[in-house]
Amino acid sequence: MIKWILLVFICVFTTFPQAGDAYTQAQCDSIKKQRETIRSQFRSGYSTKEGERLTARDKALFTLLANHCSKPKKSGSAYQAASSTPTRTPNSNWLLNQKVSNMSLHSDSYKDAAKLDAWSKFYKLPKRCRKKGMGSADFVWCSEYRGKQKELFEVQWQGRQ
């Protein structure tokens, strides 16, 4: 038991000096191989304590991959030139926060471009429907609300014709 704790302790604290550096492709491949080994152990039988140890190690390896292997440096280069732009953005979800100019909220609602544009201007998503971790009651309410709004929109759209 003490050996396992010591192993995890050493693995965690040996990564701190390298926290800002990107790993080489070989290091990233080694971490991926270790995760595959742990995954295969998950598929075989194990005790509760062994499962907890495997889970902790898998999470630690996942974190290492996320922090250091998104853009690994080349294996052969001992020196990496410093650039004026950082290699890692502070927000890991930067792509999710990018605005897309031709994106509409309900792009699959209507095939007619004019009707889709009118629907996008008509329907406003309530705050209740925008929160994270929405419960099933809120989800049902939002679905029903959208359906009622779509019916109202259809009546107004038919009145234009």
Coordinates of N, CA and C in Angstrom, one line a residue:
M1 N 0.8 -1.2 0.0 CA 0.0 0.0 0.0 C 0.9 1.3 0.0
I2 N 1.9 1.3 0.8 CA 2.8 2.4 0.9 C 3.5 2.6 -0.4
K3 N 3.9 1.5 -1.1 CA 4.6 1.5 -2.3 C 3.7 2.3 -3.4
W4 N 2.4 2.0 -3.4 CA 1.5 2.6 -4.3 C 1.4 4.1 -4.1
I5 N 1.2 4.4 -2.8 CA 1.1 5.9 -2.4 C 2.4 6.6 -2.8
L6 N 3.5 6.0 -2.6 CA 4.8 6.6 -2.9 C 4.9 6.7 -4.4
L7 N 4.5 5.7 -5.2 CA 4.5 5.8 -6.6 C 3.7 6.9 -7.2
V8 N 2.5 7.1 -6.7 CA 1.6 8.2 -7.1 C 2.2 9.5 -6.7
F9 N 2.7 9.6 -5.5 CA 3.3 10.8 -5.0 C 4.5 11.2 -5.9
I10 N 5.4 10.3 -6.2 CA 6.5 10.6 -7.1 C 6.1 11.0 -8.5
C11 N 5.1 10.3 -9.0 CA 4.6 10.6 -10.4 C 4.0 12.0 -10.4
V12 N 3.3 12.4 -9.4 CA 2.6 13.7 -9.4 C 3.7 14.8 -9.2
F13 N 4.6 14.7 -8.3 CA 5.5 15.7 -8.0 C 6.7 15.8 -9.0
T14 N 6.9 14.8 -9.7 CA 8.0 14.9 -10.8 C 7.5 15.7 -12.0
T15 N 6.2 15.9 -12.1 CA 5.7 16.6 -13.2 C 5.6 18.2 -13.0
F16 N 5.7 18.6 -11.8 CA 5.6 20.0 -11.5 C 6.7 20.9 -12.2
P17 N 8.0 20.5 -12.2 CA 9.0 21.3 -12.8 C 8.8 21.5 -14.3
Q18 N 8.0 20.6 -14.9 CA 7.8 20.6 -16.4 C 6.4 21.2 -16.7
A19 N 5.7 21.8 -15.7 CA 4.3 22.2 -15.9 C 4.0 23.1 -17.1
G20 N 4.9 23.9 -17.5 CA 4.7 24.8 -18.6 C 5.1 24.3 -19.9
D21 N 5.9 23.3 -20.0 CA 6.6 22.8 -21.2 C 5.7 21.8 -21.9
A22 N 5.8 21.8 -23.2 CA 5.1 20.8 -24.0 C 6.0 19.5 -24.0
Y23 N 5.5 18.4 -24.0 CA 6.2 17.1 -24.0 C 6.6 16.8 -25.4
T24 N 7.6 15.9 -25.6 CA 7.9 15.4 -26.9 C 6.9 14.4 -27.3
Q25 N 6.9 14.1 -28.6 CA 5.9 13.1 -29.1 C 6.1 11.8 -28.4
A26 N 7.4 11.4 -28.2 CA 7.7 10.1 -27.5 C 7.1 10.1 -26.1
Q27 N 7.2 11.2 -25.3 CA 6.7 11.3 -24.0 C 5.1 11.2 -24.0
C28 N 4.5 11.8 -25.0 CA 3.1 11.8 -25.1 C 2.6 10.4 -25.5
D29 N 3.3 9.7 -26.4 CA 3.0 8.3 -26.7 C 3.1 7.4 -25.5
S30 N 4.2 7.6 -24.7 CA 4.4 6.8 -23.5 C 3.2 7.0 -22.5
I31 N 2.8 8.2 -22.4 CA 1.6 8.5 -21.5 C 0.4 7.8 -22.0
K32 N 0.2 7.9 -23.3 CA -1.0 7.2 -24.0 C -1.0 5.7 -23.8
K33 N 0.2 5.2 -23.9 CA 0.4 3.7 -23.7 C 0.1 3.3 -22.3
Q34 N 0.5 4.1 -21.3 CA 0.2 3.9 -19.9 C -1.3 3.9 -19.7
R35 N -2.0 4.9 -20.3 CA -3.4 4.9 -20.1 C -4.1 3.7 -20.7
E36 N -3.6 3.2 -21.9 CA -4.2 2.0 -22.5 C -4.0 0.8 -21.6
T37 N -2.8 0.7 -20.9 CA -2.6 -0.4 -20.0 C -3.6 -0.3 -18.8
I38 N -3.8 0.9 -18.3 CA -4.8 1.1 -17.2 C -6.2 0.7 -17.7
R39 N -6.5 1.1 -18.9 CA -7.8 0.8 -19.4 C -8.0 -0.7 -19.6
S40 N -7.0 -1.4 -20.0 CA -7.1 -2.9 -20.1 C -7.2 -3.5 -18.7
Q41 N -6.6 -2.9 -17.7 CA -6.7 -3.4 -16.3 C -8.2 -3.1 -15.8
F42 N -8.8 -2.0 -16.3 CA -10.2 -1.8 -15.9 C -11.1 -2.9 -16.4
R43 N -10.8 -3.4 -17.6 CA -11.6 -4.4 -18.2 C -11.5 -5.8 -17.5
S44 N -10.4 -6.0 -16.8 CA -10.2 -7.2 -16.1 C -10.6 -7.0 -14.6
G45 N -10.7 -8.1 -13.9 CA -11.1 -7.9 -12.5 C -10.1 -7.2 -11.6
Y46 N -10.7 -6.5 -10.6 CA -9.8 -5.8 -9.7 C -10.6 -5.5 -8.4
S47 N -9.8 -5.2 -7.3 CA -10.5 -4.9 -6.0 C -10.9 -3.5 -6.0
T48 N -11.6 -3.1 -5.0 CA -12.0 -1.7 -4.8 C -10.8 -0.8 -4.7
K49 N -9.8 -1.1 -3.8 CA -8.7 -0.3 -3.6 C -7.9 -0.2 -4.9
E50 N -7.7 -1.3 -5.7 CA -7.0 -1.3 -6.9 C -7.8 -0.4 -7.9
G51 N -9.1 -0.5 -7.9 CA -9.9 0.4 -8.8 C -9.7 1.9 -8.5
E52 N -9.6 2.2 -7.2 CA -9.4 3.6 -6.9 C -8.0 4.1 -7.3
R53 N -7.0 3.2 -7.1 CA -5.7 3.5 -7.6 C -5.6 3.7 -9.1
L54 N -6.2 2.8 -9.8 CA -6.2 2.9 -11.3 C -6.9 4.2 -11.7
T55 N -8.1 4.5 -11.1 CA -8.8 5.7 -11.5 C -8.0 6.9 -11.2
A56 N -7.3 7.0 -10.1 CA -6.5 8.1 -9.7 C -5.3 8.3 -10.8
R57 N -4.7 7.2 -11.1 CA -3.6 7.2 -12.1 C -4.1 7.6 -13.4
D58 N -5.2 7.1 -13.8 CA -5.8 7.4 -15.1 C -6.1 8.9 -15.2
K59 N -6.7 9.5 -14.1 CA -7.0 10.9 -14.1 C -5.7 11.7 -14.2
A60 N -4.6 11.3 -13.5 CA -3.4 12.0 -13.5 C -2.8 12.0 -14.9
L61 N -2.8 10.8 -15.6 CA -2.3 10.7 -16.9 C -3.1 11.6 -17.9
F62 N -4.4 11.6 -17.7 CA -5.3 12.4 -18.6 C -5.0 13.9 -18.4
T63 N -4.7 14.3 -17.2 CA -4.3 15.7 -17.0 C -3.0 16.0 -17.6
L64 N -2.1 15.1 -17.5 CA -0.8 15.3 -18.2 C -0.9 15.5 -19.7
L65 N -1.8 14.6 -20.3 CA -2.0 14.7 -21.7 C -2.6 16.0 -22.1
A66 N -3.6 16.4 -21.3 CA -4.3 17.7 -21.6 C -3.4 18.9 -21.4
N67 N -2.5 18.9 -20.4 CA -1.7 20.0 -20.2 C -0.4 20.1 -21.0
H68 N 0.1 19.0 -21.5 CA 1.4 19.0 -22.1 C 1.4 18.4 -23.5
C69 N 0.3 17.8 -24.0 CA 0.4 17.0 -25.2 C -0.6 17.5 -26.3
S70 N -1.1 18.7 -26.1 CA -2.0 19.2 -27.1 C -1.2 19.6 -28.4
K71 N 0.0 20.2 -28.2 CA 0.9 20.5 -29.3 C 2.3 20.1 -28.9
P72 N 2.6 18.8 -29.0 CA 3.9 18.3 -28.5 C 5.1 18.9 -29.4
K73 N 6.2 19.2 -28.7 CA 7.3 19.6 -29.5 C 8.0 18.5 -30.2
K74 N 8.8 18.7 -31.1 CA 9.5 17.7 -31.9 C 10.5 17.0 -31.0
S75 N 10.6 15.6 -31.2 CA 11.5 14.8 -30.3 C 13.0 15.2 -30.5
G76 N 13.4 15.6 -31.7 CA 14.8 15.8 -31.9 C 15.4 17.1 -31.4
S77 N 14.5 18.1 -31.2 CA 15.0 19.4 -30.9 C 15.3 19.5 -29.4
A78 N 16.5 19.8 -29.0 CA 16.8 20.0 -27.6 C 16.5 21.4 -27.2
Y79 N 16.5 22.3 -28.1 CA 16.3 23.7 -27.8 C 15.1 24.2 -28.6
Q80 N 14.1 24.8 -27.9 CA 12.9 25.3 -28.6 C 13.0 26.8 -28.5
A81 N 12.9 27.5 -29.7 CA 13.0 28.9 -29.7 C 11.8 29.5 -29.0
A82 N 12.1 30.6 -28.3 CA 10.9 31.3 -27.6 C 10.2 32.1 -28.6
S83 N 8.9 32.1 -28.6 CA 8.2 32.9 -29.5 C 7.4 34.0 -28.7
S84 N 7.0 35.0 -29.5 CA 6.3 36.1 -28.8 C 4.9 35.7 -28.4
T85 N 4.3 34.7 -29.1 CA 3.0 34.2 -28.7 C 3.0 32.9 -27.9
P86 N 2.2 32.8 -26.9 CA 2.3 31.6 -26.0 C 1.7 30.4 -26.8
T87 N 2.3 29.2 -26.5 CA 1.8 28.0 -27.2 C 0.5 27.5 -26.7
R88 N 0.2 27.9 -25.4 CA -1.1 27.4 -24.8 C -1.9 28.6 -24.5
T89 N -3.2 28.6 -24.8 CA -4.1 29.7 -24.4 C -4.5 29.5 -23.0
P90 N -4.8 30.6 -22.3 CA -5.3 30.4 -20.9 C -6.6 29.6 -20.8
N91 N -7.4 29.8 -21.8 CA -8.7 29.1 -21.8 C -8.6 27.9 -22.7
S92 N -8.7 26.7 -22.2 CA -8.6 25.5 -23.0 C -9.8 25.4 -23.9
N93 N -10.9 26.0 -23.7 CA -12.1 25.9 -24.5 C -12.2 27.1 -25.5
W94 N -11.1 27.6 -25.9 CA -11.1 28.8 -26.8 C -11.9 28.6 -28.0
L95 N -11.9 27.4 -28.6 CA -12.7 27.2 -29.8 C -14.2 27.3 -29.6
L96 N -14.6 26.8 -28.4 CA -16.1 26.9 -28.1 C -16.5 28.4 -27.9
N97 N -15.6 29.3 -27.6 CA -16.0 30.7 -27.4 C -15.8 31.5 -28.7
Q98 N -15.4 30.9 -29.8 CA -15.3 31.7 -31.0 C -16.6 32.0 -31.7
K99 N -16.8 33.2 -32.1 CA -18.0 33.5 -32.8 C -18.0 33.1 -34.3
V100 N -19.0 32.6 -34.7 CA -19.1 32.2 -36.1 C -20.1 33.1 -36.8
S101 N -19.7 33.7 -37.9 CA -20.5 34.8 -38.5 C -21.8 34.3 -39.1
N102 N -21.8 33.1 -39.7 CA -23.0 32.6 -40.3 C -23.8 31.6 -39.5
M103 N -23.6 31.6 -38.2 CA -24.2 30.6 -37.4 C -25.6 31.1 -36.9
S104 N -26.6 30.3 -36.9 CA -27.9 30.6 -36.3 C -28.2 29.6 -35.3
L105 N -29.0 30.0 -34.3 CA -29.3 29.2 -33.1 C -30.1 27.9 -33.5
H106 N -31.0 28.1 -34.5 CA -31.9 27.0 -34.8 C -31.8 26.7 -36.3
S107 N -30.6 26.3 -36.7 CA -30.3 26.2 -38.2 C -31.1 25.0 -38.8
D108 N -31.5 24.1 -38.1 CA -32.2 22.9 -38.7 C -33.7 23.1 -38.6
S109 N -34.2 24.2 -38.1 CA -35.7 24.3 -38.0 C -36.4 24.5 -39.3
Y110 N -35.9 25.3 -40.2 CA -36.5 25.5 -41.5 C -35.5 25.5 -42.6
K111 N -35.9 25.0 -43.8 CA -35.0 24.9 -44.9 C -35.0 26.3 -45.7
D112 N -36.2 27.0 -45.7 CA -36.3 28.3 -46.3 C -35.5 29.3 -45.6
A113 N -34.6 30.0 -46.3 CA -33.7 30.9 -45.6 C -34.4 32.1 -45.0
A114 N -35.4 32.6 -45.7 CA -36.2 33.8 -45.1 C -37.0 33.4 -43.9
K115 N -37.6 32.2 -43.9 CA -38.3 31.7 -42.8 C -37.4 31.4 -41.6
L116 N -36.2 30.8 -41.9 CA -35.3 30.6 -40.8 C -34.8 31.9 -40.2
D117 N -34.6 32.9 -41.0 CA -34.1 34.2 -40.5 C -35.2 34.8 -39.6
A118 N -36.5 34.7 -40.1 CA -37.6 35.2 -39.3 C -37.8 34.5 -38.0
W119 N -37.6 33.2 -38.0 CA -37.7 32.3 -36.8 C -36.6 32.7 -35.8
S120 N -35.4 32.9 -36.3 CA -34.2 33.2 -35.4 C -34.5 34.6 -34.8
K121 N -35.1 35.5 -35.4 CA -35.4 36.8 -34.8 C -36.6 36.7 -33.9
F122 N -37.5 35.8 -34.2 CA -38.8 35.7 -33.4 C -38.5 35.0 -32.0
Y123 N -37.8 33.8 -32.1 CA -37.6 33.0 -30.9 C -36.4 33.4 -30.1
K124 N -36.6 33.7 -28.8 CA -35.6 34.1 -27.9 C -35.6 33.0 -26.8
L125 N -34.4 32.4 -26.6 CA -34.3 31.3 -25.6 C -34.4 31.9 -24.2
P126 N -35.3 31.4 -23.4 CA -35.4 32.0 -22.0 C -34.2 31.6 -21.2
K127 N -33.9 32.5 -20.1 CA -32.8 32.2 -19.3 C -32.9 30.8 -18.6
R128 N -34.1 30.4 -18.3 CA -34.3 29.1 -17.6 C -33.7 28.0 -18.5
C129 N -33.7 28.2 -19.8 CA -33.3 27.1 -20.7 C -31.8 27.2 -21.1
R130 N -31.1 28.2 -20.5 CA -29.7 28.4 -20.9 C -28.8 28.0 -19.8
K131 N -29.3 27.5 -18.6 CA -28.4 27.2 -17.5 C -27.8 25.8 -17.7
K132 N -26.6 25.7 -17.1 CA -25.9 24.4 -17.1 C -26.5 23.5 -16.1
G133 N -26.4 22.2 -16.4 CA -27.0 21.2 -15.5 C -28.5 21.3 -15.3
M134 N -29.1 21.5 -16.4 CA -30.6 21.7 -16.4 C -31.3 20.4 -15.9
G135 N -32.2 20.4 -15.0 CA -33.0 19.3 -14.6 C -34.0 18.8 -15.6
S136 N -34.5 17.7 -15.5 CA -35.5 17.1 -16.5 C -36.7 17.9 -16.5
A137 N -37.2 18.5 -15.4 CA -38.4 19.3 -15.4 C -38.2 20.6 -16.2
D138 N -37.0 21.2 -16.1 CA -36.7 22.4 -16.9 C -36.6 22.0 -18.3
F139 N -36.0 20.9 -18.6 CA -35.8 20.5 -20.0 C -37.2 20.3 -20.7
V140 N -38.1 19.6 -20.0 CA -39.4 19.4 -20.5 C -40.1 20.8 -20.7
W141 N -40.0 21.7 -19.7 CA -40.6 23.0 -19.9 C -40.1 23.7 -21.1
C142 N -38.8 23.7 -21.3 CA -38.1 24.4 -22.4 C -38.6 23.8 -23.7
S143 N -38.7 22.5 -23.8 CA -39.2 21.8 -25.0 C -40.6 22.2 -25.3
E144 N -41.5 22.2 -24.3 CA -42.9 22.6 -24.5 C -43.0 24.1 -24.9
Y145 N -42.2 24.9 -24.3 CA -42.2 26.3 -24.6 C -41.8 26.6 -26.0
R146 N -40.7 25.9 -26.5 CA -40.3 26.1 -27.8 C -41.4 25.6 -28.8
G147 N -42.0 24.5 -28.5 CA -43.1 24.1 -29.3 C -44.2 25.1 -29.5
K148 N -44.6 25.7 -28.3 CA -45.7 26.7 -28.3 C -45.2 27.9 -29.1
Q149 N -44.0 28.3 -28.9 CA -43.5 29.5 -29.7 C -43.4 29.2 -31.2
K150 N -43.1 27.9 -31.5 CA -43.1 27.6 -33.0 C -44.5 27.6 -33.5
E151 N -45.5 27.2 -32.8 CA -46.9 27.3 -33.2 C -47.3 28.7 -33.5
L152 N -47.0 29.6 -32.5 CA -47.3 31.0 -32.7 C -46.6 31.6 -33.9
F153 N -45.3 31.2 -34.1 CA -44.6 31.7 -35.2 C -45.2 31.3 -36.5
E154 N -45.7 30.0 -36.6 CA -46.3 29.5 -37.8 C -47.6 30.2 -38.1
V155 N -48.4 30.6 -37.1 CA -49.6 31.3 -37.3 C -49.2 32.7 -37.9
Q156 N -48.2 33.4 -37.3 CA -47.8 34.7 -37.8 C -47.3 34.6 -39.2
W157 N -46.5 33.5 -39.5 CA -45.9 33.3 -40.8 C -47.0 33.1 -41.9
Q158 N -48.0 32.3 -41.5 CA -49.1 32.1 -42.5 C -49.9 33.4 -42.7
G159 N -49.9 34.3 -41.7 CA -50.6 35.6 -41.9 C -49.9 36.5 -42.8
R160 N -48.6 36.3 -43.0 CA -47.9 37.2 -43.9 C -48.1 36.8 -45.4
Q161 N -48.4 35.5 -45.6 CA -48.5 35.0 -46.9 C -49.7 35.5 -47.6

